[in-house]
Structures are given as structure tokens and as C-alpha cells.
């Protein structure tokens, strides 16, 4: 049995642990705290401990479990809330009260619950690793596919049917290397990647119902997004909106070193919110990993791996997963803290030299993939990672390393947030490298003129930025009417299109169809104004036409009333402008 | 139990002492240190290995030597007694009474490094607190269980604002028990006197517990003080069902003590010399605000910090803002204009505002009114700087109305008396007075129904 020789915060050094291997999980001290071996020198092992080490003394025991840090996979993951090392927080509350006590572990999955197992293979079938053997209806939204583990292949000798617990043996497989008994519960080491056959190029957008995202900076299913922004710029609201409305099958939300009340908000609102597609409660497709800022820092480091491993497991079943990591900066800080305690040579700003590698390894676990496993299936993981740069300055290492590997960048802007322009995604600094690949999809599936209008809108916004500089020098009045018109339309795009309330019942989700109709209306107004100004009508007169208000109220219109409303709005705009031209 | 004393100090360096040849000490274990001249100081184990412990001393290390000084390990982590008796009392940073009253007694001592609240146990804060201050109630609403810091700077009246909040804060329910916990870290005795007088004048002293660490007191006690204060608050909130308002001032001094310890330990410094774990450390203070399902009490935190050099990107306000649920930012510009409270609403924010406002708690149009004020004031301020360049004449009539709005907004909405307690109805009504100077067609954030119902446009 090993013995502790030194305790320094979350880092514990121990001697003579029998059979210690790198990244194996150990139990530390009389309180049985959970830790992981992160360095071995001679007979000494350095351990990062996932719980508070107060009161732990040199001389106390350390035992290894002989297993690396793993997640438990199987039916019952959905609707759960876990901490960074997959301890079920609801069970822990029942057992230890409102404050998380140390040294307590519980099975992440309910071992007593019985599931209705429906086999899809029969006795005598030859199976391969990761083949789907049967299904379980996990929630009303998701059918959980029970797959053969990675190392199991052979002939089905026996397979059950009907009510089963996750610990019950449901199949006997006769393989080359002997018989294997399978249970629905499987383990997976979190730091290992679940491999895929091949990755596909992105071609389908993740529809989020957020106008500025879907229209200007769309993300593909299987893509990666970085969302950096100073505090108060709305990172968390963007992530919440995405997990509510994005059209992925499953959402894994990793609250990594952030506020406790934000997790509570998800827990209280998601069961009441309806999935726009199925009308079922959103919680039915959600898994929460909550390792808030005041919870142990080493478990925060583990939390994103726990999250992504669960996401990969569902991807292997053929689902599309959206993984929200809020915030990767806190994860990087945990890495830095542990690294500092290990007295490693620091890289930039004290972060370890391997920060970039660890970040890119994490984002590389995303993707739209073909999974081999008879039948081959297609599943995707989209990663949306929030970054919290100190002082909002994205020249720091975490932002920079993230931007190197992500293909979409939503730049959240404090000055937009302070005037309550939400989502505060800056339309000039942000980009999506998927735009070119996704525009044809919008053209085919939403409306033919989408790519064209999209380009027009972006160029108006860019033109506006240039004109603003001119206005700063010469004043608004000095501009010709044509340019005043551009400013007018740009303002409408900003205020009536890009701005979207996350709290308004109608506006919080905007279907792509509605987005297309709204864009058309704005472009219609733009054309009308252009025609009028070239015919010599002054902007002064056009600016105050009453029908303009109709454009700003489209947001409040429900999809079913939209056609009639927009037709009426267009007519009034036309009439108003006609009236002005008539006056002249 | 008799504790063995050790005279085996190997090294004394700044606030740290290295003790060797001891029985194994626990991490974070508390330590008593007896100096040769009979003083007793406290300390805490920061690093422990076989037979050696690094101890952080609370208080000055002057008078310590490595011959006669005796170090005793108390065998427990920092713990304090808690009971209802703390109300009306004054303590030092370690929780010992300094008002000549008796020691606090209770059957059980509570660890001051509290376990984290299980996120699953939290209840979402949603109960509106009326502070009577328009910029807070109207635009950055405080709710029970929130942590909402005041970002201030030297020379600004953050203390007056905090005192005004403590004085005026109330909820719509009246049968609740209130308590105030006041934690002062490294403030001057003048500031401390100001708060004491305030509490005395308003008669709230007997429902307040005061933890004082003045500028002249040991700076290391500042590391312990907020934890002692919050442990007391947790007892009052979750065991005794009080609604506790915790005021912590000045967090900047706390962070500086943290930096001092970190540099004494020769740790790799992060930004501006602050330790890399400062975010985690601060979160173990701020995250202790909140509400717990099934319990009646709550902890609302108003930490105050002064931004060094008025710089909001300094690590202290920066990391705080990333943890707390918003911030109230004070501005020197408004102060110069003679506006009290000089709250700059644009960078200010309350993240929990939406939960506390609207139909059933304040008024259905509250969100829209606040958004409209924000956007109009932001626009007005932009135009103010534009007109400084191109002159007011070259602005359109519409723009001029925004300029006027911004001025009026500062004079009538932001500005209010030290003893002026506005109801939320007053604040909302004032908002419409101000907005009616702008064209009604520009009111895009307000729903049409609300404009008709509450609007004052002619």
C-alpha cells in the first residue's frame, strides 16, 4: 500500500503504490479521495486529487484502482447531471446533503432501473466490434443503441429480450479468445479517443434558430466554434440558446469552472421548454456536466474529457451531438494550476507548453464521421467552446490556440452588449469558414435567393462601417442621399434582424424560413429606397415613413401569420414611398 | 488534549515559517505560534511533507525567532463557533470578538472552508430586492441570492452606495428575517467608522455581524476573514432561515494579500503578479452566495472592489466579473458632474435580472423599458462624442433628441439623493417621462401594447 509523502493543494506525492501506472485512478488518504497519477519518478507517484485535500497528512494511505479515469456508458445518461468525474450530483445530494462532501462515490448510472431491451441480432449471428446488438428507449426522444464493445467480436451464443438492468448480462458472445458476457453498462477511459472509420466534409448546417448565426456565421454539423468574449458579453446566453434550439439530436453541456446558478437555470428551465421539432421537453435530450468554479480544480480539468467521451458514445450510435464547453479558459487555468504545482517550466503566461496540443486534441474529437460497425452509420459532434480571455483581449494563449483549430469564430463584443444588442456577435470581426460550403444547402433547402441576399446583407454592413468613419469626420448631413440610404438599411439590418431577444417567447427561436422572409422584406425596403433616392427623393423624407415600424415588428410575428404580415408590410412600404414621390 | 509544541523552525521568510522534525501535519491544518515574548499568533499549513511543514502566519512575523518560538499544530482545519449570538457583535478577521463581549459558544465548530454547494441543490434566485436606487432596480435589478459586486475606484462613493443599499433593501414580502454580515478587509478606520455609524443610526446594528480587519491589522488575516464571515452567513441563512446580505469590502485588499502570500511562496506569477489560482480562490468566496432548494434563507453578496487605475481589465475586477452575476460600475466622469450615485449603467449588468422582474414581481414592461433605456443612452453617448468632433449643428433632429435624452437621463434618472428611496413604480414611471422625449417610432424594444398602456407620448 502506498503512503503520502507530501500534500500541496490538489497535488499529492506518494511512495510505493503497488502497480502504479500513468493516469490510473487512485484513492488517497483515509477519506478515500479520488485522484489520478500524473507523474512517476522512481518509486514516487505524483497525483492530482479531484477533491479538496484539507486535513490530509503525509503518512496516510494511497491505493490504486488499477484503472484509468473512465466514464460509465449505458442507458440512463440522458437527463443526468454529473460533476467533472461523472459522479451523479442528484444522488450525491440525496446521500450527503446540499453541500458536496468529500470521498463519496456513487454509480453514475442507475443500476436498479429496468429497461426494455429489444435485440436486433439473433443467436448465431456473427458480430463485429461496435455493432448494434439491440435498442432501449432511453427517453421519449432518444433510442439508445446498445453496441458491442470495441474489443468484442464473434458469434452470438445467447441474447436476451425484455426487462433488463444495466448490470444484467444480455448476451453471450463466442469469440476466438473465448466467451464474453455483455452488459449494457460499459466503461471508457476518458482520455482515449473513440476512433472512427473516416470523417466527412461538413455539408449540413446546424440550425440554431439564431439569425446572426444561421444567416451570417453558420456552423456545420460536426464543426467547431470558438466563442471568445469578455465577461458580460453573453457567452453563456449564446451557449444556452444553442443548447435549447440547435437541431442536434443530443446536447452535452459542460459547465466547466463557471457559475452554479447557471447550471441551476438549465436544470429548472429545460424540463419546461419544448424541443421545436418534437414538442418534447428539452431535458429528454440533454446531459449536464457541472463542475462549477468553486468545485475542485482537478475535476474541472477532467470535465471536458468526461463530456466529450459521452458525446462520442452517442455519436457512435449515429446521432448528431452538440457539445457546449463553458468555458475552456477555466479548463486551461486548471491545467495551469496543476502544472504550476508540478513545478513544470511554464510557457506563455504561465500556461504549460502543452496547452496548444491539449486544446487541439480536444477539438479534433469533433467531426462528422462514418462509424464502422455494421451497419456503418453517420454521426457528428459539433463543439462550441466558450473562451473567457482576461480583459477581453484575445491575444492571450487560450484564445489564440483555440482560434488555430476552430473554423467558426463568433466574436462577442462588449460595446454591443453594453447597449443591449444581443446576441452581441460582432458582424465585422466574426467569421465562419463553413459559409461557402453551407450556402448551397440554404439555397436548395430554404430559398433560392438565400446566398445572394446573404452576400448583399454582409456588404451593406461592411459599407456601413466605412461610412461611419466618414461620418466621424464630416458629419452625417454631408453624406449624399445614396449613402444615407445605405446607413438607414444597415441600421435596420442591425436592429431589426441581427438583434434577437433570448427571452421573448416568439423571437427566441427564428426558423430558417422566417429568416429568409425577413431578409427578403429588408431587401425589398432597400430596393424601394434605392429606387426612390435615385429618382431624387431625399432620405430625410423616407427615413420617417410609418411603415418602417412594420419591419421592426416582424420579430414579434408568429410563423403562421408571417406571410400575410409581410405582404401587408411590403404593400405599405410601397404606398408610403409612392406617397412621398407623389408629394414632390 | 495536550498539543506538542515544536521549537524546530528552520527558516522564516516573509509571512512563511518552515518547521521541521514534526509529526505529520495536515494540509490546511491550523497552527498556534508562541513568540519568545509570550504573544500567540495563528497560522495555517500551506504545504506538508514527511516531517516538514510550511506554515503561513497570520499577522506580522516580527518577534519570531528560530530558537525559542514554539509551534503547536491544532489537529484541525480552521473552524469557528457559530450561533445567533453573532448578531450585534464585532469580530476580528479570525472570528474572535473585539468588542469586549463574551466568546461565541456553540456545540459544534464549523469548518470555514465550506464545501461547495451541490449545483443540483441550488434554487434559482428570483426574488426581486428593491434597493430604491433607480439605476439598480430599473436597469440592473438585484435578486435574493445573487452576488453583485460594485466596481469602484478610489475617491468614488462606493461606501455610501453600499450603505444605502443595506439601508433601503427590501422585498415585497415583509415577514422575513434579515441580517447583515459586514466583512471589512484592510479598510481605514474612518471607513469602518462610517459603516458602524450607518448601522447604528438606522438601528440595524443589532441585526448585523461585523468582521473588521483594518489597514493596520495583519494583512494575512484578510485571507481568512471572508471565509469566516461567509461561514457565519451560511449558518444564519441555512440553519436559522435568515435572509443575509453580505457586504465585503475591499476585495482589492484581499487579492493583494493573496499576491503577497503567493510571492512569498515563490510561485509562478500570473497576470500582474497575481497567482494563477486567483480565479478559483475568488470563486470559493463568491460562489457561496445563493439559495438552496427547500431552505428559506438566502445569501446575497455585495462585494466592493476598487479598480486599480480605474482599469476594468485589471485581474481583480476581471476575474470577479467572470464569477459574479453582473456588476455595478461606478464612473469618475459622472462623479465629476456631481451625480450621485455615479453608476455607469452601460458596463453595469445584472445577470439574474430577468428572473426577478416582469409580470408578478415588478411589472410586465420592465425588461423592455430597461433595454430601451440602455440602447437610447448608449446612442446618446455615442452622439455626444460625435458632436464633439463635428459639432451639434450637423446632427439630425432625431439625433439631437438623443443628446438631450442622455443629459436628462443622467440628471434625473441616475442622479438621486442619498436618502431618496424610489419605489420600482417611481423608477418605471420616470423612465417613460424620459423616453417620451424620443420619437415613439424609435421605441423598438418596447412592445406595442406596453407603449399604449404605459406610454406618455402625446
mmCIF file of N, CA and C in Angstrom, chain A residues 455-542:
data_model
loop_
_atom_site.group_PDB
_atom_site.id
_atom_site.type_symbol
_atom_site.label_atom_id
_atom_site.label_comp_id
_atom_site.label_asym_id
_atom_site.label_seq_id
_atom_site.Cartn_x
_atom_site.Cartn_y
_atom_site.Cartn_z
ATOM 1 N N UNK A 455 -25.105 37.628 -49.288
ATOM 2 C CA UNK A 455 -23.944 38.420 -49.705
ATOM 3 C C UNK A 455 -24.239 39.902 -49.658
ATOM 4 N N UNK A 456 -25.445 40.269 -50.100
ATOM 5 C CA UNK A 456 -25.828 41.688 -50.109
ATOM 6 C C UNK A 456 -25.822 42.257 -48.701
ATOM 7 N N UNK A 457 -26.425 41.484 -47.782
ATOM 8 C CA UNK A 457 -26.520 41.975 -46.406
ATOM 9 C C UNK A 457 -25.144 42.234 -45.818
ATOM 10 N N UNK A 458 -24.258 41.273 -46.022
ATOM 11 C CA UNK A 458 -22.907 41.418 -45.479
ATOM 12 C C UNK A 458 -22.224 42.633 -46.079
ATOM 13 N N UNK A 459 -22.430 42.877 -47.378
ATOM 14 C CA UNK A 459 -21.713 44.003 -47.975
ATOM 15 C C UNK A 459 -22.286 45.336 -47.501
ATOM 16 N N UNK A 460 -23.603 45.356 -47.223
ATOM 17 C CA UNK A 460 -24.176 46.592 -46.661
ATOM 18 C C UNK A 460 -23.558 46.886 -45.295
ATOM 19 N N UNK A 461 -23.408 45.836 -44.491
ATOM 20 C CA UNK A 461 -22.839 46.037 -43.153
ATOM 21 C C UNK A 461 -21.390 46.515 -43.236
ATOM 22 N N UNK A 462 -20.655 45.975 -44.209
ATOM 23 C CA UNK A 462 -19.275 46.426 -44.349
ATOM 24 C C UNK A 462 -19.199 47.868 -44.835
ATOM 25 N N UNK A 463 -20.087 48.172 -45.775
ATOM 26 C CA UNK A 463 -20.152 49.539 -46.298
ATOM 27 C C UNK A 463 -20.454 50.511 -45.151
ATOM 28 N N UNK A 464 -21.368 50.079 -44.272
ATOM 29 C CA UNK A 464 -21.746 50.945 -43.147
ATOM 30 C C UNK A 464 -20.521 51.309 -42.302
ATOM 31 N N UNK A 465 -19.683 50.291 -42.029
ATOM 32 C CA UNK A 465 -18.506 50.543 -41.203
ATOM 33 C C UNK A 465 -17.610 51.597 -41.840
ATOM 34 N N UNK A 466 -17.469 51.507 -43.173
ATOM 35 C CA UNK A 466 -16.648 52.515 -43.855
ATOM 36 C C UNK A 466 -17.288 53.891 -43.745
ATOM 37 N N UNK A 467 -18.607 53.927 -43.981
ATOM 38 C CA UNK A 467 -19.301 55.214 -43.950
ATOM 39 C C UNK A 467 -19.253 55.843 -42.562
ATOM 40 N N UNK A 468 -19.312 55.001 -41.515
ATOM 41 C CA UNK A 468 -19.259 55.533 -40.149
ATOM 42 C C UNK A 468 -17.996 56.362 -39.947
ATOM 43 N N UNK A 469 -16.904 55.880 -40.546
ATOM 44 C CA UNK A 469 -15.649 56.627 -40.398
ATOM 45 C C UNK A 469 -15.748 57.986 -41.057
ATOM 46 N N UNK A 470 -16.413 58.000 -42.222
ATOM 47 C CA UNK A 470 -16.587 59.280 -42.910
ATOM 48 C C UNK A 470 -17.448 60.215 -42.057
ATOM 49 N N UNK A 471 -18.529 59.654 -41.499
ATOM 50 C CA UNK A 471 -19.429 60.467 -40.675
ATOM 51 C C UNK A 471 -18.667 61.078 -39.502
ATOM 52 N N UNK A 472 -17.771 60.305 -38.920
ATOM 53 C CA UNK A 472 -16.961 60.813 -37.801
ATOM 54 C C UNK A 472 -16.196 62.076 -38.206
ATOM 55 N N UNK A 473 -15.849 62.167 -39.502
ATOM 56 C CA UNK A 473 -15.045 63.312 -39.941
ATOM 57 C C UNK A 473 -15.894 64.473 -40.407
ATOM 58 N N UNK A 474 -16.902 64.177 -41.234
ATOM 59 C CA UNK A 474 -17.615 65.281 -41.878
ATOM 60 C C UNK A 474 -19.040 65.461 -41.373
ATOM 61 N N UNK A 475 -19.526 64.538 -40.571
ATOM 62 C CA UNK A 475 -20.901 64.646 -40.097
ATOM 63 C C UNK A 475 -21.867 63.972 -41.059
ATOM 64 N N UNK A 476 -23.008 63.570 -40.516
ATOM 65 C CA UNK A 476 -23.990 62.802 -41.276
ATOM 66 C C UNK A 476 -24.574 63.621 -42.423
ATOM 67 N N UNK A 477 -24.828 64.892 -42.149
ATOM 68 C CA UNK A 477 -25.503 65.736 -43.135
ATOM 69 C C UNK A 477 -24.739 65.868 -44.442
ATOM 70 N N UNK A 478 -23.422 65.716 -44.371
ATOM 71 C CA UNK A 478 -22.617 65.922 -45.559
ATOM 72 C C UNK A 478 -22.668 64.739 -46.526
ATOM 73 N N UNK A 479 -23.309 63.636 -46.089
ATOM 74 C CA UNK A 479 -23.331 62.466 -46.968
ATOM 75 C C UNK A 479 -24.374 62.634 -48.068
ATOM 76 N N UNK A 480 -24.099 62.085 -49.276
ATOM 77 C CA UNK A 480 -25.134 62.071 -50.317
ATOM 78 C C UNK A 480 -26.259 61.107 -49.925
ATOM 79 N N UNK A 481 -27.435 61.310 -50.506
ATOM 80 C CA UNK A 481 -28.605 60.513 -50.148
ATOM 81 C C UNK A 481 -28.396 59.023 -50.333
ATOM 82 N N UNK A 482 -27.637 58.670 -51.347
ATOM 83 C CA UNK A 482 -27.420 57.254 -51.628
ATOM 84 C C UNK A 482 -26.724 56.586 -50.432
ATOM 85 N N UNK A 483 -25.778 57.292 -49.861
ATOM 86 C CA UNK A 483 -25.043 56.715 -48.740
ATOM 87 C C UNK A 483 -25.840 56.784 -47.446
ATOM 88 N N UNK A 484 -26.642 57.840 -47.336
ATOM 89 C CA UNK A 484 -27.551 57.879 -46.184
ATOM 90 C C UNK A 484 -28.489 56.683 -46.221
ATOM 91 N N UNK A 485 -28.899 56.301 -47.451
ATOM 92 C CA UNK A 485 -29.792 55.152 -47.599
ATOM 93 C C UNK A 485 -29.096 53.882 -47.119
ATOM 94 N N UNK A 486 -27.812 53.732 -47.462
ATOM 95 C CA UNK A 486 -27.076 52.550 -47.008
ATOM 96 C C UNK A 486 -27.038 52.499 -45.481
ATOM 97 N N UNK A 487 -26.794 53.670 -44.874
ATOM 98 C CA UNK A 487 -26.756 53.707 -43.401
ATOM 99 C C UNK A 487 -28.102 53.326 -42.811
ATOM 100 N N UNK A 488 -29.166 53.799 -43.467
ATOM 101 C CA UNK A 488 -30.509 53.517 -42.978
ATOM 102 C C UNK A 488 -30.802 52.019 -43.030
ATOM 103 N N UNK A 489 -30.470 51.396 -44.166
ATOM 104 C CA UNK A 489 -30.732 49.966 -44.309
ATOM 105 C C UNK A 489 -29.854 49.170 -43.345
ATOM 106 N N UNK A 490 -28.596 49.592 -43.206
ATOM 107 C CA UNK A 490 -27.686 48.885 -42.304
ATOM 108 C C UNK A 490 -28.235 48.906 -40.884
ATOM 109 N N UNK A 491 -28.797 50.041 -40.515
ATOM 110 C CA UNK A 491 -29.337 50.136 -39.158
ATOM 111 C C UNK A 491 -30.514 49.165 -38.984
ATOM 112 N N UNK A 492 -31.317 49.057 -40.025
ATOM 113 C CA UNK A 492 -32.437 48.116 -39.957
ATOM 114 C C UNK A 492 -31.916 46.691 -39.826
ATOM 115 N N UNK A 493 -30.874 46.377 -40.602
ATOM 116 C CA UNK A 493 -30.314 45.020 -40.513
ATOM 117 C C UNK A 493 -29.810 44.760 -39.093
ATOM 118 N N UNK A 494 -29.111 45.733 -38.555
ATOM 119 C CA UNK A 494 -28.550 45.536 -37.214
ATOM 120 C C UNK A 494 -29.637 45.378 -36.158
ATOM 121 N N UNK A 495 -30.581 46.340 -36.183
ATOM 122 C CA UNK A 495 -31.541 46.385 -35.077
ATOM 123 C C UNK A 495 -32.719 45.453 -35.265
ATOM 124 N N UNK A 496 -33.129 45.269 -36.496
ATOM 125 C CA UNK A 496 -34.350 44.500 -36.708
ATOM 126 C C UNK A 496 -34.077 43.084 -37.173
ATOM 127 N N UNK A 497 -32.827 42.800 -37.531
ATOM 128 C CA UNK A 497 -32.533 41.438 -37.968
ATOM 129 C C UNK A 497 -31.526 40.743 -37.046
ATOM 130 N N UNK A 498 -30.346 41.369 -36.903
ATOM 131 C CA UNK A 498 -29.295 40.702 -36.122
ATOM 132 C C UNK A 498 -29.644 40.628 -34.645
ATOM 133 N N UNK A 499 -30.272 41.681 -34.145
ATOM 134 C CA UNK A 499 -30.662 41.665 -32.738
ATOM 135 C C UNK A 499 -31.793 40.676 -32.529
ATOM 136 N N UNK A 500 -31.644 39.859 -31.513
ATOM 137 C CA UNK A 500 -32.677 38.868 -31.269
ATOM 138 C C UNK A 500 -32.785 38.648 -29.771
ATOM 139 N N UNK A 501 -34.001 38.695 -29.262
ATOM 140 C CA UNK A 501 -34.160 38.538 -27.824
ATOM 141 C C UNK A 501 -34.154 37.062 -27.449
ATOM 142 N N UNK A 502 -33.375 36.733 -26.420
ATOM 143 C CA UNK A 502 -33.334 35.346 -25.956
ATOM 144 C C UNK A 502 -34.486 35.077 -25.004
ATOM 145 N N UNK A 503 -35.213 36.124 -24.637
ATOM 146 C CA UNK A 503 -36.220 35.969 -23.599
ATOM 147 C C UNK A 503 -37.639 36.200 -24.093
ATOM 148 N N UNK A 504 -37.759 36.596 -25.378
ATOM 149 C CA UNK A 504 -39.092 36.810 -25.924
ATOM 150 C C UNK A 504 -39.626 35.485 -26.448
ATOM 151 N N UNK A 505 -40.851 35.201 -26.113
ATOM 152 C CA UNK A 505 -41.408 33.904 -26.443
ATOM 153 C C UNK A 505 -41.357 33.590 -27.931
ATOM 154 N N UNK A 506 -41.639 34.588 -28.758
ATOM 155 C CA UNK A 506 -41.665 34.345 -30.199
ATOM 156 C C UNK A 506 -40.265 34.470 -30.789
ATOM 157 N N UNK A 507 -39.557 35.504 -30.365
ATOM 158 C CA UNK A 507 -38.304 35.850 -31.025
ATOM 159 C C UNK A 507 -37.153 34.909 -30.675
ATOM 160 N N UNK A 508 -37.259 34.186 -29.568
ATOM 161 C CA UNK A 508 -36.093 33.403 -29.139
ATOM 162 C C UNK A 508 -35.692 32.325 -30.145
ATOM 163 N N UNK A 509 -36.646 31.838 -30.913
ATOM 164 C CA UNK A 509 -36.311 30.872 -31.952
ATOM 165 C C UNK A 509 -36.868 31.376 -33.273
ATOM 166 N N UNK A 510 -36.007 31.527 -34.269
ATOM 167 C CA UNK A 510 -36.455 32.033 -35.559
ATOM 168 C C UNK A 510 -36.121 30.976 -36.604
ATOM 169 N N UNK A 511 -37.146 30.384 -37.196
ATOM 170 C CA UNK A 511 -36.902 29.314 -38.161
ATOM 171 C C UNK A 511 -36.178 29.866 -39.385
ATOM 172 N N UNK A 512 -35.479 29.003 -40.117
ATOM 173 C CA UNK A 512 -34.758 29.495 -41.297
ATOM 174 C C UNK A 512 -35.726 30.065 -42.323
ATOM 175 N N UNK A 513 -36.914 29.494 -42.372
ATOM 176 C CA UNK A 513 -37.927 30.016 -43.296
ATOM 177 C C UNK A 513 -38.220 31.489 -42.957
ATOM 178 N N UNK A 514 -38.430 31.730 -41.663
ATOM 179 C CA UNK A 514 -38.744 33.094 -41.242
ATOM 180 C C UNK A 514 -37.548 34.010 -41.511
ATOM 181 N N UNK A 515 -36.346 33.480 -41.286
ATOM 182 C CA UNK A 515 -35.154 34.286 -41.548
ATOM 183 C C UNK A 515 -35.142 34.737 -43.004
ATOM 184 N N UNK A 516 -35.449 33.797 -43.883
ATOM 185 C CA UNK A 516 -35.440 34.105 -45.301
ATOM 186 C C UNK A 516 -36.487 35.177 -45.629
ATOM 187 N N UNK A 517 -37.672 35.036 -45.048
ATOM 188 C CA UNK A 517 -38.733 36.010 -45.310
ATOM 189 C C UNK A 517 -38.338 37.394 -44.781
ATOM 190 N N UNK A 518 -37.725 37.405 -43.585
ATOM 191 C CA UNK A 518 -37.329 38.693 -43.002
ATOM 192 C C UNK A 518 -36.263 39.375 -43.864
ATOM 193 N N UNK A 519 -35.292 38.564 -44.329
ATOM 194 C CA UNK A 519 -34.253 39.134 -45.191
ATOM 195 C C UNK A 519 -34.869 39.731 -46.450
ATOM 196 N N UNK A 520 -35.812 38.982 -47.017
ATOM 197 C CA UNK A 520 -36.462 39.466 -48.233
ATOM 198 C C UNK A 520 -37.159 40.798 -48.019
ATOM 199 N N UNK A 521 -37.806 40.920 -46.855
ATOM 200 C CA UNK A 521 -38.527 42.152 -46.574
ATOM 201 C C UNK A 521 -37.553 43.329 -46.481
ATOM 202 N N UNK A 522 -36.435 43.097 -45.791
ATOM 203 C CA UNK A 522 -35.454 44.177 -45.644
ATOM 204 C C UNK A 522 -34.873 44.545 -47.005
ATOM 205 N N UNK A 523 -34.606 43.532 -47.832
ATOM 206 C CA UNK A 523 -34.048 43.811 -49.152
ATOM 207 C C UNK A 523 -35.068 44.518 -50.042
ATOM 208 N N UNK A 524 -36.334 44.177 -49.829
ATOM 209 C CA UNK A 524 -37.390 44.846 -50.572
ATOM 210 C C UNK A 524 -37.380 46.339 -50.238
ATOM 211 N N UNK A 525 -37.301 46.630 -48.941
ATOM 212 C CA UNK A 525 -37.242 48.028 -48.498
ATOM 213 C C UNK A 525 -36.016 48.700 -49.093
ATOM 214 N N UNK A 526 -34.868 48.000 -49.045
ATOM 215 C CA UNK A 526 -33.627 48.548 -49.563
ATOM 216 C C UNK A 526 -33.763 48.916 -51.038
ATOM 217 N N UNK A 527 -34.378 48.018 -51.820
ATOM 218 C CA UNK A 527 -34.565 48.287 -53.254
ATOM 219 C C UNK A 527 -35.458 49.500 -53.479
ATOM 220 N N UNK A 528 -36.561 49.539 -52.691
ATOM 221 C CA UNK A 528 -37.508 50.654 -52.829
ATOM 222 C C UNK A 528 -36.814 51.980 -52.540
ATOM 223 N N UNK A 529 -36.015 51.988 -51.467
ATOM 224 C CA UNK A 529 -35.336 53.219 -51.082
ATOM 225 C C UNK A 529 -34.329 53.616 -52.161
ATOM 226 N N UNK A 530 -33.644 52.596 -52.682
ATOM 227 C CA UNK A 530 -32.636 52.878 -53.699
ATOM 228 C C UNK A 530 -33.290 53.519 -54.913
ATOM 229 N N UNK A 531 -34.425 52.918 -55.321
ATOM 230 C CA UNK A 531 -35.138 53.462 -56.482
ATOM 231 C C UNK A 531 -35.558 54.897 -56.222
ATOM 232 N N UNK A 532 -36.111 55.119 -55.046
ATOM 233 C CA UNK A 532 -36.626 56.457 -54.721
ATOM 234 C C UNK A 532 -35.508 57.475 -54.685
ATOM 235 N N UNK A 533 -34.384 57.114 -54.023
ATOM 236 C CA UNK A 533 -33.302 58.105 -53.928
ATOM 237 C C UNK A 533 -32.696 58.394 -55.301
ATOM 238 N N UNK A 534 -32.608 57.364 -56.139
ATOM 239 C CA UNK A 534 -32.037 57.689 -57.461
ATOM 240 C C UNK A 534 -32.996 58.535 -58.273
ATOM 241 N N UNK A 535 -34.305 58.488 -57.911
ATOM 242 C CA UNK A 535 -35.257 59.373 -58.584
ATOM 243 C C UNK A 535 -35.270 60.744 -57.934
ATOM 244 N N UNK A 536 -34.398 60.942 -56.944
ATOM 245 C CA UNK A 536 -34.261 62.279 -56.389
ATOM 246 C C UNK A 536 -35.020 62.537 -55.099
ATOM 247 N N UNK A 537 -35.630 61.507 -54.519
ATOM 248 C CA UNK A 537 -36.329 61.708 -53.244
ATOM 249 C C UNK A 537 -35.294 61.797 -52.128
ATOM 250 N N UNK A 538 -35.473 62.713 -51.178
ATOM 251 C CA UNK A 538 -34.465 62.864 -50.122
ATOM 252 C C UNK A 538 -34.663 61.807 -49.041
ATOM 253 N N UNK A 539 -33.564 61.429 -48.412
ATOM 254 C CA UNK A 539 -33.633 60.440 -47.354
ATOM 255 C C UNK A 539 -34.390 60.959 -46.148
ATOM 256 N N UNK A 540 -34.292 62.247 -45.919
ATOM 257 C CA UNK A 540 -34.983 62.890 -44.807
ATOM 258 C C UNK A 540 -36.459 62.471 -44.778
ATOM 259 N N UNK A 541 -37.062 62.466 -45.961
ATOM 260 C CA UNK A 541 -38.483 62.134 -46.047
ATOM 261 C C UNK A 541 -38.713 60.637 -45.859
ATOM 262 N N UNK A 542 -37.861 59.852 -46.491
ATOM 263 C CA UNK A 542 -38.064 58.399 -46.439
ATOM 264 C C UNK A 542 -37.862 57.861 -45.027
#
